[in-house]
PDB file of C-alpha atoms and ligand atoms in Angstrom:
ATOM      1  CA  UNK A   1     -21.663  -9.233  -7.202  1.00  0.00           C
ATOM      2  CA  UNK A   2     -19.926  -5.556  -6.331  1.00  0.00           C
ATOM      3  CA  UNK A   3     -15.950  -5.063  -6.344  1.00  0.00           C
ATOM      4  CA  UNK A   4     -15.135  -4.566  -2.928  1.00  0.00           C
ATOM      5  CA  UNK A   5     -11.810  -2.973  -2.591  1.00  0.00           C
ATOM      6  CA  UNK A   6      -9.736  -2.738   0.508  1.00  0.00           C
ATOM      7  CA  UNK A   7      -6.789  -0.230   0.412  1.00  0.00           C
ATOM      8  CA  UNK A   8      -4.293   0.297   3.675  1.00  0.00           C
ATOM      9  CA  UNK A   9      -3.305   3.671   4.735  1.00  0.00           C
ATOM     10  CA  UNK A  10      -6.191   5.417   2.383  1.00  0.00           C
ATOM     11  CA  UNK A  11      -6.494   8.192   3.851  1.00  0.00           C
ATOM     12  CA  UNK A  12      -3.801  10.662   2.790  1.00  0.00           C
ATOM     13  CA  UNK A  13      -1.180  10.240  -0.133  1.00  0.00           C
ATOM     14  CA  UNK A  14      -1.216   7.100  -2.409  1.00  0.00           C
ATOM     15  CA  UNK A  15      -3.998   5.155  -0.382  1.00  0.00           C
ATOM     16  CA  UNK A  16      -6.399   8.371  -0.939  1.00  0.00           C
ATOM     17  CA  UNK A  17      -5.696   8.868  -4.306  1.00  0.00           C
ATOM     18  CA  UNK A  18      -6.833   4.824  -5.380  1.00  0.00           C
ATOM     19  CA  UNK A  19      -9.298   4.917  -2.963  1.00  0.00           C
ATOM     20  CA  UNK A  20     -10.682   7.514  -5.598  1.00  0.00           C
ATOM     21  CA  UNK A  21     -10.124   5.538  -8.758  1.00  0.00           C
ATOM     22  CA  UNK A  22     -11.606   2.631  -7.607  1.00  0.00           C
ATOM     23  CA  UNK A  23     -15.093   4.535  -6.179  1.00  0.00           C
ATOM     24  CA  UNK A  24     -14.812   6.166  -9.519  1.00  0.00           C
ATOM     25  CA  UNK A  25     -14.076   2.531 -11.719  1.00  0.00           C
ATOM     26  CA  UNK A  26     -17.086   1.136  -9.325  1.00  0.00           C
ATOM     27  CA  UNK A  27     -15.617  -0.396  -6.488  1.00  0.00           C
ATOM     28  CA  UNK A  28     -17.372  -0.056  -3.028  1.00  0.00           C
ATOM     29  CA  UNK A  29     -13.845   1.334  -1.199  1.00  0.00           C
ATOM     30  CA  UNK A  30     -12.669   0.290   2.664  1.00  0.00           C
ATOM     31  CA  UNK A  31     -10.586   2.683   3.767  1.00  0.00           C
ATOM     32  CA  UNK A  32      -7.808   1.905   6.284  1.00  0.00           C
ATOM     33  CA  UNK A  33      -6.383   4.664   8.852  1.00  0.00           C
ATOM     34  CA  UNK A  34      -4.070   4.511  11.681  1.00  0.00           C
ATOM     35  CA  UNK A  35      -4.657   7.971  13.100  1.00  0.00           C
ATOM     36  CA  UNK A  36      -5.886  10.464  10.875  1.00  0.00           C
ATOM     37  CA  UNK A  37     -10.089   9.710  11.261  1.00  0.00           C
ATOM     38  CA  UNK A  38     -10.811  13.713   9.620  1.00  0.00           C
ATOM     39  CA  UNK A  39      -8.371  12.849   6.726  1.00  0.00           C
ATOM     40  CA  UNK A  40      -9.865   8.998   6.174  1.00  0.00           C
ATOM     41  CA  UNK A  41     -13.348  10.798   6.300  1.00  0.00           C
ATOM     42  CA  UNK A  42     -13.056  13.453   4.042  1.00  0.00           C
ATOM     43  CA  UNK A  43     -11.296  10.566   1.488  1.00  0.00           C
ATOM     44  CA  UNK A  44     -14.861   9.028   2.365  1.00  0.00           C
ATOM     45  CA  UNK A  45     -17.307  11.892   2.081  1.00  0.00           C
ATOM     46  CA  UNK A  46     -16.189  13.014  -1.117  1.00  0.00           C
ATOM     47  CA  UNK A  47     -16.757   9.115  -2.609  1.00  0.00           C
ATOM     48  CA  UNK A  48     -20.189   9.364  -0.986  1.00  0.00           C
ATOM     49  CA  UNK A  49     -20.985  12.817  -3.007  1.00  0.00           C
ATOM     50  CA  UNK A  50     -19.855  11.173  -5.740  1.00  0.00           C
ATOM     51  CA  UNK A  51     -22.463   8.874  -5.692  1.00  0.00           C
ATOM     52  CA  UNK A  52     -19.935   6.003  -4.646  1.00  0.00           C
ATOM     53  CA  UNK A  53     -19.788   3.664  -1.746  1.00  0.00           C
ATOM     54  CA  UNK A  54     -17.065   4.037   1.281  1.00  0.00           C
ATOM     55  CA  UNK A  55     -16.676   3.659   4.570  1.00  0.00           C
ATOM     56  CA  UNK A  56     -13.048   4.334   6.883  1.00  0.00           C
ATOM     57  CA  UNK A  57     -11.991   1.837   9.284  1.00  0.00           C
ATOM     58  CA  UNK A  58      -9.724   2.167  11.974  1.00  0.00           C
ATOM     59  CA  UNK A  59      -6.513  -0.557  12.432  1.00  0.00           C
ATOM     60  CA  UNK A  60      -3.130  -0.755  12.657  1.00  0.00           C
ATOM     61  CA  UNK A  61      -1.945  -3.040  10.359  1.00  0.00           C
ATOM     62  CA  UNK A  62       0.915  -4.403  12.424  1.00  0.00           C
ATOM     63  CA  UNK A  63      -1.446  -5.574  15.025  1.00  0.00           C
ATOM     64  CA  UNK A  64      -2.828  -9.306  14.142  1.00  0.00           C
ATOM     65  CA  UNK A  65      -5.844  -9.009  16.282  1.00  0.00           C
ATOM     66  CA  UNK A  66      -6.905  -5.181  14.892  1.00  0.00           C
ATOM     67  CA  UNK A  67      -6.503  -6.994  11.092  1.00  0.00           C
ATOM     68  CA  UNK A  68      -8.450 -10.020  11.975  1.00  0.00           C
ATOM     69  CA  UNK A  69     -11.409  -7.171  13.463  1.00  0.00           C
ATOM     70  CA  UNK A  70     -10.867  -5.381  10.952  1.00  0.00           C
ATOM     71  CA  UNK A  71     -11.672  -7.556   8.021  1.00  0.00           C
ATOM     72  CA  UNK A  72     -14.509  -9.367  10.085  1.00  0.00           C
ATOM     73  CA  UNK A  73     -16.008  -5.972  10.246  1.00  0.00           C
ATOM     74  CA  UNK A  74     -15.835  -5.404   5.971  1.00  0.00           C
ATOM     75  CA  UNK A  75     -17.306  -8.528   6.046  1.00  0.00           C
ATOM     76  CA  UNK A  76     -20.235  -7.902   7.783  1.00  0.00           C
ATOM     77  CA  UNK A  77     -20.358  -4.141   6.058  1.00  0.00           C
ATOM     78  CA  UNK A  78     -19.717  -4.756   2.640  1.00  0.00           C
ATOM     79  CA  UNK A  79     -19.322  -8.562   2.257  1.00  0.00           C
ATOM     80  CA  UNK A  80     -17.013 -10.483   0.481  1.00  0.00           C
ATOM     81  CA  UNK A  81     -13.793  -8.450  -0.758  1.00  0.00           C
ATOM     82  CA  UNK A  82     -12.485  -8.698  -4.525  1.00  0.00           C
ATOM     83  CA  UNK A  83      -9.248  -6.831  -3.637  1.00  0.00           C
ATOM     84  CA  UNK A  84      -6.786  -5.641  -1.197  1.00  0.00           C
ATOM     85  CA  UNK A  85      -4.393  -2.778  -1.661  1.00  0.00           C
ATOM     86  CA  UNK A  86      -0.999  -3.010   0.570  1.00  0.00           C
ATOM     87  CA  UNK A  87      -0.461   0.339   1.123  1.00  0.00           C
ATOM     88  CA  UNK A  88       0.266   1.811   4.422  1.00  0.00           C
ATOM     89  CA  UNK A  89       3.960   2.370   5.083  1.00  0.00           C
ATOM     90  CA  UNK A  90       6.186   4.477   7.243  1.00  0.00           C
ATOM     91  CA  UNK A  91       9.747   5.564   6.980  1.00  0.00           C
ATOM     92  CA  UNK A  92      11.561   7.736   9.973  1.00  0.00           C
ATOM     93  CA  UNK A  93      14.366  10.346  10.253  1.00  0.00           C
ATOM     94  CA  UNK A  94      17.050  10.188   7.494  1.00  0.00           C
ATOM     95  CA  UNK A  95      19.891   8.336   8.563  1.00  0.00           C
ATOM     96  CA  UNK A  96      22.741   5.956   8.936  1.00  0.00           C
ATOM     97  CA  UNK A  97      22.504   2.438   8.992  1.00  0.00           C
ATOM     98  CA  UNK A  98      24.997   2.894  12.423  1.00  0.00           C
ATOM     99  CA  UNK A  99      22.583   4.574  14.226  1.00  0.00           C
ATOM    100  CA  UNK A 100      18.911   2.537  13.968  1.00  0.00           C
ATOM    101  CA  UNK A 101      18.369   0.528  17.203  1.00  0.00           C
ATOM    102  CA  UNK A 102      16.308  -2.215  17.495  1.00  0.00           C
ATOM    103  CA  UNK A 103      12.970  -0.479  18.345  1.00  0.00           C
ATOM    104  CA  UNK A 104      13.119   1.805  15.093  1.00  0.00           C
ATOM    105  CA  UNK A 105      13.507  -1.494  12.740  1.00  0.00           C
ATOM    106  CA  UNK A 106      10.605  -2.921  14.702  1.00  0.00           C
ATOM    107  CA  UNK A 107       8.420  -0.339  14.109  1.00  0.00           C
ATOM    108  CA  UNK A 108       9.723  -0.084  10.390  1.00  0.00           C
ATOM    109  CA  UNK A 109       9.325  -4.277   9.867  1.00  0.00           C
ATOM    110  CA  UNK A 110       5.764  -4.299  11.804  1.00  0.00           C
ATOM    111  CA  UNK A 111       3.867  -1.513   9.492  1.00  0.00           C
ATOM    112  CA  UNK A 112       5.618  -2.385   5.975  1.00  0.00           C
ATOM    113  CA  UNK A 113       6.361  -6.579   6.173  1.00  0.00           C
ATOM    114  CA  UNK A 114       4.003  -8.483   9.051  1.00  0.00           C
ATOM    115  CA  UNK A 115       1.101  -5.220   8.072  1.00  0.00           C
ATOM    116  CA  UNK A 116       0.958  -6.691   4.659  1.00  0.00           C
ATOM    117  CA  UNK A 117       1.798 -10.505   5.412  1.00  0.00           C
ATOM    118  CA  UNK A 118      -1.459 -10.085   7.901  1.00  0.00           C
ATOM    119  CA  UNK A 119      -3.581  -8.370   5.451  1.00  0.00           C
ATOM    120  CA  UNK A 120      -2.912 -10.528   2.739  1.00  0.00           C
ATOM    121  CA  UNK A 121      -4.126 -13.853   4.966  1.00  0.00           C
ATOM    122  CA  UNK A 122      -7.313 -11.813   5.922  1.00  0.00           C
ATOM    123  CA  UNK A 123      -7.424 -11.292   1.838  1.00  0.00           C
ATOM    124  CA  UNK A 124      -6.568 -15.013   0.649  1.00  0.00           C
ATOM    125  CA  UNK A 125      -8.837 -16.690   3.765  1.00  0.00           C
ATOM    126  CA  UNK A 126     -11.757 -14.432   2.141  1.00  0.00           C
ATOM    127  CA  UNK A 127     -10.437 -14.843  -2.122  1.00  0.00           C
ATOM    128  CA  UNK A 128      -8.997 -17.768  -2.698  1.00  0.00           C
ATOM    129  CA  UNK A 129     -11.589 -20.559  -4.267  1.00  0.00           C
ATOM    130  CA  UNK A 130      -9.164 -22.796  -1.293  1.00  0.00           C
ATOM    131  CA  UNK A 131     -11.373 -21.421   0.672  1.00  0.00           C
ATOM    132  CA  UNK A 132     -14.309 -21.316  -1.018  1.00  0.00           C
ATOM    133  CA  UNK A 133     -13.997 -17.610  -2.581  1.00  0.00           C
ATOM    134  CA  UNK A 134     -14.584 -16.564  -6.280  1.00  0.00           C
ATOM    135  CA  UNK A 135     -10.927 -15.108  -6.830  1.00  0.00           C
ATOM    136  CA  UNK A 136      -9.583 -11.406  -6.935  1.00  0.00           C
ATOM    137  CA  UNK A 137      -6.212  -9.420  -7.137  1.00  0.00           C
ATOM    138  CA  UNK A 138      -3.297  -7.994  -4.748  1.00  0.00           C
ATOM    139  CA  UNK A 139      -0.981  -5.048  -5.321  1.00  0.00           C
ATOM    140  CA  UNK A 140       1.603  -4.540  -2.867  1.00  0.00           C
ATOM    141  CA  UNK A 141       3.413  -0.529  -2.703  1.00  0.00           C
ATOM    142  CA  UNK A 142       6.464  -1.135  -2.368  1.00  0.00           C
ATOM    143  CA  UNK A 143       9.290   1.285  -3.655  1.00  0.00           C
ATOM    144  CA  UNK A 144      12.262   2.723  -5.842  1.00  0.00           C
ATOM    145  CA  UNK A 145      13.934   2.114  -2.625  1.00  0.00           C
ATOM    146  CA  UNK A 146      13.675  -1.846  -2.934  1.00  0.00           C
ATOM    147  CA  UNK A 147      16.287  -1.715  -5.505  1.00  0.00           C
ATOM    148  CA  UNK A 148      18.253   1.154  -4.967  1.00  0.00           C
ATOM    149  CA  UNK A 149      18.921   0.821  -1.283  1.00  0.00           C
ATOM    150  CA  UNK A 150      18.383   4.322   0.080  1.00  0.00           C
ATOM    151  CA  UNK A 151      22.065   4.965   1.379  1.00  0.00           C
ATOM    152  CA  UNK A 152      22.287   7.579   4.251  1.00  0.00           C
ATOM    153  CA  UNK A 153      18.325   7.920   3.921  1.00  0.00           C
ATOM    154  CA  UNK A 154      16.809   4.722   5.500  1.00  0.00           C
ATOM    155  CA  UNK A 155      18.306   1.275   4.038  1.00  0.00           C
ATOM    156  CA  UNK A 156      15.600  -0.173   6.886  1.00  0.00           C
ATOM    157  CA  UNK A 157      12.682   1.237   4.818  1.00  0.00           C
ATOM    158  CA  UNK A 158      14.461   0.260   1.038  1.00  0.00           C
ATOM    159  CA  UNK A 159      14.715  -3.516   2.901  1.00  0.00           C
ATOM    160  CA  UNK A 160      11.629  -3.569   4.175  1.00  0.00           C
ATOM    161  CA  UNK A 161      10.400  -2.968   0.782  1.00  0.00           C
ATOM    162  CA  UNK A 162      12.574  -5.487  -0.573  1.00  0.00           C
ATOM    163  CA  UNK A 163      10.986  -8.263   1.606  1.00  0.00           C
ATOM    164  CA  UNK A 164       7.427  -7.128   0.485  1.00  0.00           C
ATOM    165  CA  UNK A 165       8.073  -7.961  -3.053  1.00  0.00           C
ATOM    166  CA  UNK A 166       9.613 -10.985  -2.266  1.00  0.00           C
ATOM    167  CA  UNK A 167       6.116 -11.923  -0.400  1.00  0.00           C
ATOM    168  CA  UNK A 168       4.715 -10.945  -3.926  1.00  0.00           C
ATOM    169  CA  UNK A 169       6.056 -13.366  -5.549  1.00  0.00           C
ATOM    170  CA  UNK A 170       6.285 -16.196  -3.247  1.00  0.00           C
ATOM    171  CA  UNK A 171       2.713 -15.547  -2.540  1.00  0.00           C
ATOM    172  CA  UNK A 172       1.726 -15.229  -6.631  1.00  0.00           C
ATOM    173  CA  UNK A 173       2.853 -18.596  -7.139  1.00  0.00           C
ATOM    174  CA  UNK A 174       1.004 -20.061  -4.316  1.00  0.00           C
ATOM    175  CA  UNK A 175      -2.646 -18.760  -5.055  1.00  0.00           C
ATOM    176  CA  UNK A 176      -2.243 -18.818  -8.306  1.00  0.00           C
ATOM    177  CA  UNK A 177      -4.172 -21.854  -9.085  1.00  0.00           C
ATOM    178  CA  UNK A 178      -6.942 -20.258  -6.756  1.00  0.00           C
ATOM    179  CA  UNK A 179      -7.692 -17.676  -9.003  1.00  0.00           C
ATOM    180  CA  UNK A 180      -5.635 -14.656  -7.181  1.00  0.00           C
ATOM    181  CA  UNK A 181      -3.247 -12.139  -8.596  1.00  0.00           C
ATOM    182  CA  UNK A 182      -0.803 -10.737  -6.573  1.00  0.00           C
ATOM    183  CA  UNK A 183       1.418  -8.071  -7.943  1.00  0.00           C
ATOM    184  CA  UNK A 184       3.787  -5.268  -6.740  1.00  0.00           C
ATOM    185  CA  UNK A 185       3.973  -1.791  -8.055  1.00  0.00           C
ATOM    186  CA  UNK A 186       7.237   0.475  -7.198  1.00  0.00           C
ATOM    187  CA  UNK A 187       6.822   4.029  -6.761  1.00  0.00           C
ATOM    188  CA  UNK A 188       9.601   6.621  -7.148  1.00  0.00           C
ATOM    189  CA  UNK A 189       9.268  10.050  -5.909  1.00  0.00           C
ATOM    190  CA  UNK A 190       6.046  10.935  -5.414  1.00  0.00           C
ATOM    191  CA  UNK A 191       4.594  14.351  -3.580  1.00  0.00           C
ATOM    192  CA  UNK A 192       2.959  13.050  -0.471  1.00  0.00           C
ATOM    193  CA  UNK A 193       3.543  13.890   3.436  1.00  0.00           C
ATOM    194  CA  UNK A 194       5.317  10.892   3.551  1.00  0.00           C
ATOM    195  CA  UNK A 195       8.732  12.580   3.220  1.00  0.00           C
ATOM    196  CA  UNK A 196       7.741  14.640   6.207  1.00  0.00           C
ATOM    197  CA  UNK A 197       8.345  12.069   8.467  1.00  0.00           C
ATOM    198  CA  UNK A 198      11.553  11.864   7.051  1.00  0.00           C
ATOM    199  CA  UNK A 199      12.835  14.966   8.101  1.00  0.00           C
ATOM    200  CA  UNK A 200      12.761  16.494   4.419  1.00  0.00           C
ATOM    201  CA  UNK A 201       9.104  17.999   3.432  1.00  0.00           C
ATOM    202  CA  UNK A 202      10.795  18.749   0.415  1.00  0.00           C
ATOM    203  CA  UNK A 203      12.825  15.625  -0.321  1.00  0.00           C
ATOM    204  CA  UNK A 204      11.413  15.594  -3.691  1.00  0.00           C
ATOM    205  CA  UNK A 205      12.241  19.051  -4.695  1.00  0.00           C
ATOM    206  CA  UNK A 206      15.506  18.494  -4.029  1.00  0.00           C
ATOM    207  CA  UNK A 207      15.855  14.797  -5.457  1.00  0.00           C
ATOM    208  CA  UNK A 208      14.172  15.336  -8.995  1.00  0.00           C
ATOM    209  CA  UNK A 209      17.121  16.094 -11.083  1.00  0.00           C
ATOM    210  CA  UNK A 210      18.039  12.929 -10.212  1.00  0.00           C
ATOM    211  CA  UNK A 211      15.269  10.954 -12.316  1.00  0.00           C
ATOM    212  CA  UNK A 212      15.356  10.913 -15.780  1.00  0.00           C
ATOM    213  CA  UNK A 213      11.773  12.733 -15.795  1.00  0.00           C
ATOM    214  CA  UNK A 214      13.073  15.178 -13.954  1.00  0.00           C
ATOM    215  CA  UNK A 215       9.820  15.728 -11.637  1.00  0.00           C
ATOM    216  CA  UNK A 216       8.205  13.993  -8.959  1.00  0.00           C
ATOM    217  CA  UNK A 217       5.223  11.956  -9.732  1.00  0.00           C
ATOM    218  CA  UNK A 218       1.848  12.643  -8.122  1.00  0.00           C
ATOM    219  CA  UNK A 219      -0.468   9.300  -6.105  1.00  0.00           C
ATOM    220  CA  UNK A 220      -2.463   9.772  -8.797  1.00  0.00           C
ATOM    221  CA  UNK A 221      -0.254   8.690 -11.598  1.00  0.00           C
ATOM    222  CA  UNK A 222       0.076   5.219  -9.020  1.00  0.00           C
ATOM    223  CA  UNK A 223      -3.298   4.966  -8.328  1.00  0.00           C
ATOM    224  CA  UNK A 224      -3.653   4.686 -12.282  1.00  0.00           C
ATOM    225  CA  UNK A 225      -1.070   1.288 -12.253  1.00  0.00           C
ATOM    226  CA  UNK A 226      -2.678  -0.186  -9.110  1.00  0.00           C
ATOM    227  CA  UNK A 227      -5.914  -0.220 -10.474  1.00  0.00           C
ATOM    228  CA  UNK A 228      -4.756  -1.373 -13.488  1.00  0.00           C
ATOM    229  CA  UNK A 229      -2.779  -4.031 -12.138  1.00  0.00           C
ATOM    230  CA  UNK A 230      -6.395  -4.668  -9.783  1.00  0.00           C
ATOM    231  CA  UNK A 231      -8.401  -5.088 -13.296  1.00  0.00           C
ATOM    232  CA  UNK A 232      -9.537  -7.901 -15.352  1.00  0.00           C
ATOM    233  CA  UNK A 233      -7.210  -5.758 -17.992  1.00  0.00           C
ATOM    234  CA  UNK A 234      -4.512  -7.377 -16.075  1.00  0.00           C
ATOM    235  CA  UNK A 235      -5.974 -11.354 -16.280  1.00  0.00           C
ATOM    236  CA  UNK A 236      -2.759 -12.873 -17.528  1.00  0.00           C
ATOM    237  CA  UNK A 237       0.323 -10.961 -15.009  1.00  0.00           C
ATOM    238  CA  UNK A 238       0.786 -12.143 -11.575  1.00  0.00           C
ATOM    239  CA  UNK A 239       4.419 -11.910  -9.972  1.00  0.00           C
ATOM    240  CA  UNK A 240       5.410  -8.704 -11.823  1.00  0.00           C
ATOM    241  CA  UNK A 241       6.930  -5.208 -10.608  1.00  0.00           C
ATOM    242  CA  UNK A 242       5.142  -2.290 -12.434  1.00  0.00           C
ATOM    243  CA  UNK A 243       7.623   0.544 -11.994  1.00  0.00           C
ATOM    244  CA  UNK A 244       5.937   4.037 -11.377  1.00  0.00           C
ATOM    245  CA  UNK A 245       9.015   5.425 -10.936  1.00  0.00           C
ATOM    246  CA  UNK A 246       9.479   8.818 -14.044  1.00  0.00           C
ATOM    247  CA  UNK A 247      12.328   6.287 -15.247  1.00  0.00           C
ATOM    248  CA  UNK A 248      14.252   6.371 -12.010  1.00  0.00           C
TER     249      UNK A 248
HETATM  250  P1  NAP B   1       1.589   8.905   3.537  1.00  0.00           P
HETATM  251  O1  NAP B   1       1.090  10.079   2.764  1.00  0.00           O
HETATM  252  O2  NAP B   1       2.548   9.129   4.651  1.00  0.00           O
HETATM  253  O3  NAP B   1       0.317   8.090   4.085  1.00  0.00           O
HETATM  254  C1  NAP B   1       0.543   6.930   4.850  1.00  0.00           C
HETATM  255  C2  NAP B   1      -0.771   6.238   5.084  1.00  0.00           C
HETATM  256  O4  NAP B   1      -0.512   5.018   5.804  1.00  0.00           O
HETATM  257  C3  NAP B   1      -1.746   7.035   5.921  1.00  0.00           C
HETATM  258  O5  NAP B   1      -3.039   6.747   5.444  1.00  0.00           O
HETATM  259  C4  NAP B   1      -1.540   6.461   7.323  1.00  0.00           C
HETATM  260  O6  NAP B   1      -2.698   6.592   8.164  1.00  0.00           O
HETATM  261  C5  NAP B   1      -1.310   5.001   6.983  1.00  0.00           C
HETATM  262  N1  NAP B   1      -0.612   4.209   7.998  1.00  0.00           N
HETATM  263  C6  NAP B   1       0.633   4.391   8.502  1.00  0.00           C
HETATM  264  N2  NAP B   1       0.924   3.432   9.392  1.00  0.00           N
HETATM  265  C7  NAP B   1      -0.166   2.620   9.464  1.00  0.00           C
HETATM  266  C8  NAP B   1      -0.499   1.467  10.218  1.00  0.00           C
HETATM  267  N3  NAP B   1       0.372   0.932  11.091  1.00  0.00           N
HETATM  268  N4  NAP B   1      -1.715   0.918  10.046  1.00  0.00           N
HETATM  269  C9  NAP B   1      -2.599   1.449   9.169  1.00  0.00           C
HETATM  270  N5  NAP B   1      -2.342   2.536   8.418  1.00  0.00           N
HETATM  271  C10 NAP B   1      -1.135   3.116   8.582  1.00  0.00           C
HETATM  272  O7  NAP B   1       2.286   7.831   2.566  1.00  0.00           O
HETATM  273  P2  NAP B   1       2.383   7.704   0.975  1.00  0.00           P
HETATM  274  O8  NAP B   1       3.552   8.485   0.524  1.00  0.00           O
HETATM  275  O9  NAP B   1       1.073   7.879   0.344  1.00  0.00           O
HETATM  276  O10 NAP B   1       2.847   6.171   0.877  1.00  0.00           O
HETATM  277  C11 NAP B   1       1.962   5.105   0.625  1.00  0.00           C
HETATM  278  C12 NAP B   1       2.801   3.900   0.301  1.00  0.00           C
HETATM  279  O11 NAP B   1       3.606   4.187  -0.840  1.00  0.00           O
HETATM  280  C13 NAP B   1       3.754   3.492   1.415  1.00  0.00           C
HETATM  281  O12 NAP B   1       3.827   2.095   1.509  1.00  0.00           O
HETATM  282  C14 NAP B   1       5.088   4.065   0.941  1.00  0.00           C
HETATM  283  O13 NAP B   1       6.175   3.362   1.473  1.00  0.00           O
HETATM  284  C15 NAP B   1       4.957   3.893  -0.547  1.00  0.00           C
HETATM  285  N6  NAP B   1       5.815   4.768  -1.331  1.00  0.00           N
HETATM  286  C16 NAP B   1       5.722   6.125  -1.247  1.00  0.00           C
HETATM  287  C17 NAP B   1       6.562   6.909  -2.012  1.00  0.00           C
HETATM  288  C18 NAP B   1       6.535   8.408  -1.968  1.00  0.00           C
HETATM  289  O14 NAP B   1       7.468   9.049  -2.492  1.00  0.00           O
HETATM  290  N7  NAP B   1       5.505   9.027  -1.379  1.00  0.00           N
HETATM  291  C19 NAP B   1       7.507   6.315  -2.849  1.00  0.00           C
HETATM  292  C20 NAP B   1       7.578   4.936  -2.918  1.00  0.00           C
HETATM  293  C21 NAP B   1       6.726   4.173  -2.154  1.00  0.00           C
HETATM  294  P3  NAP B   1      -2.987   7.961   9.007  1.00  0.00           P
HETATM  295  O15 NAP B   1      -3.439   8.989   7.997  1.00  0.00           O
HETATM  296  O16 NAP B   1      -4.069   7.587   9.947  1.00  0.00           O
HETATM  297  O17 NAP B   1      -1.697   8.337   9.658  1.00  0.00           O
END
């Protein structure tokens, strides 16, 4: 049987860049979008001319119904998955705490916490020997920003983040008789468009003295740790934080 690999948000940043280690480490690669269908098809034609397997799919992740389609439909594509990659995640314009209203946190909570909470079911219904799956691994993106807070930037997003890891381990303990992994890995800085829709294209230009590397790390130095943490290399950690982070 195939690795089947589904990865959130895979078509720009840190989603595109694993769903390229995967098709290159064999894995037949779903790849999630929201809106960007030339960007999640490029990710896809360049795994095809690679002589790999992948195929975009549309879905918001905050939308139960769209998760429950959309995992029915790698189902009937690509069969039973081995893996699922929490990746998609917004922020929005740098900030005080003072002035988010209640529709920004929505937004923030329904992509980065109920997103992966839905995914994940999809993944353990489909995994878990419970249910009559063979097993298979987790990894949940979460961030720097869990732990140190992201003052006057977006303490919504850091929190957000902070509940996602505590899924990981709640969730790690729970399926881990069932022959899942779940495991988080924690960015730092890393050159995507994410900080864009921030309000700072160059966040990380301006941020990088700041961590002890002194650079910003490229979705291809995470992709390495996710698929690591995705590997049979990885058979005896479940529960952990792998910290991609230049020391930060
Ligand atoms: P990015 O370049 O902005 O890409 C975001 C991806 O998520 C895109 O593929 C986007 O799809 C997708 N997406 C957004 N909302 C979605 C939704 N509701 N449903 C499905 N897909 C959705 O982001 P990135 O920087 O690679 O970040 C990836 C993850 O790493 C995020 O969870 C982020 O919080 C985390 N992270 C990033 C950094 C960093 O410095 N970049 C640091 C720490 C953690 P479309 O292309 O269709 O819009």
């Amino acid at each position: 049987m195939g690795k089947v690999l589904v990865i959130t948000g895979g078509s720009r940043g840190i989603g595109a860049a694993t769903a390229q280690l995967a098709a290159q480490k064999g894995y037949a690669v779903c790849i999630n979008y929201l809106r960007n269908r030339p960007a999640a098809q490029s990710v896809v034609d360049e795994i095809l001319a690679s002589g790999g397997k992948a195929q975009a799919f549309k879905c918001d992740v905050s939308q139960e119904a769209e998760v429950k389609a959309f995992f029915e439909q790698v189902d009937r594509e690509f069969g039973c998955i081995t893996g699922l990659v929490n990746n998609a995640g917004i922020l929005e314009r740098q900030s005080r705490l003072e002035s988010f209203d209640a529709a920004r946190l929505k937004r923030i909570f329904e992509t980065n916490v109920i997103g992966p909470f839905l995914c994940a079911k999809e993944a353990v219904l489909r995994m878990s020997t419970r249910h009559g799956g063979t097993g298979g691994a987790i990894v949940n993106v979460s961030s720097a920003a869990a732990k140190l807070g992201s003052p006057e930037e977006y303490v919504d997003y850091a929190a957000s983040k902070a509940a996602l890891e505590t899924m990981t381990i709640g969730l790690a303990k729970e399926v881990v008789q069932e022959r899942i992994r779940v495991n988080t890995v924690r960015p730092g800085v890393i050159y995507t468009e994410i900080h864009a829709s921030g309000g700072e294209p160059n966040r990380v230009e301006r941020v990088k003295t700041r961590i002890p590397m002194h650079r910003g790390g490229q979705p291809e130095e995470v992709a390495q740790a996710i698929l690591w943490l995705l590997s049979d290399e990885a058979s005896y950690t479940t529960g952990s934080v792998l910290e991609v982070s230049g020391g930060l």
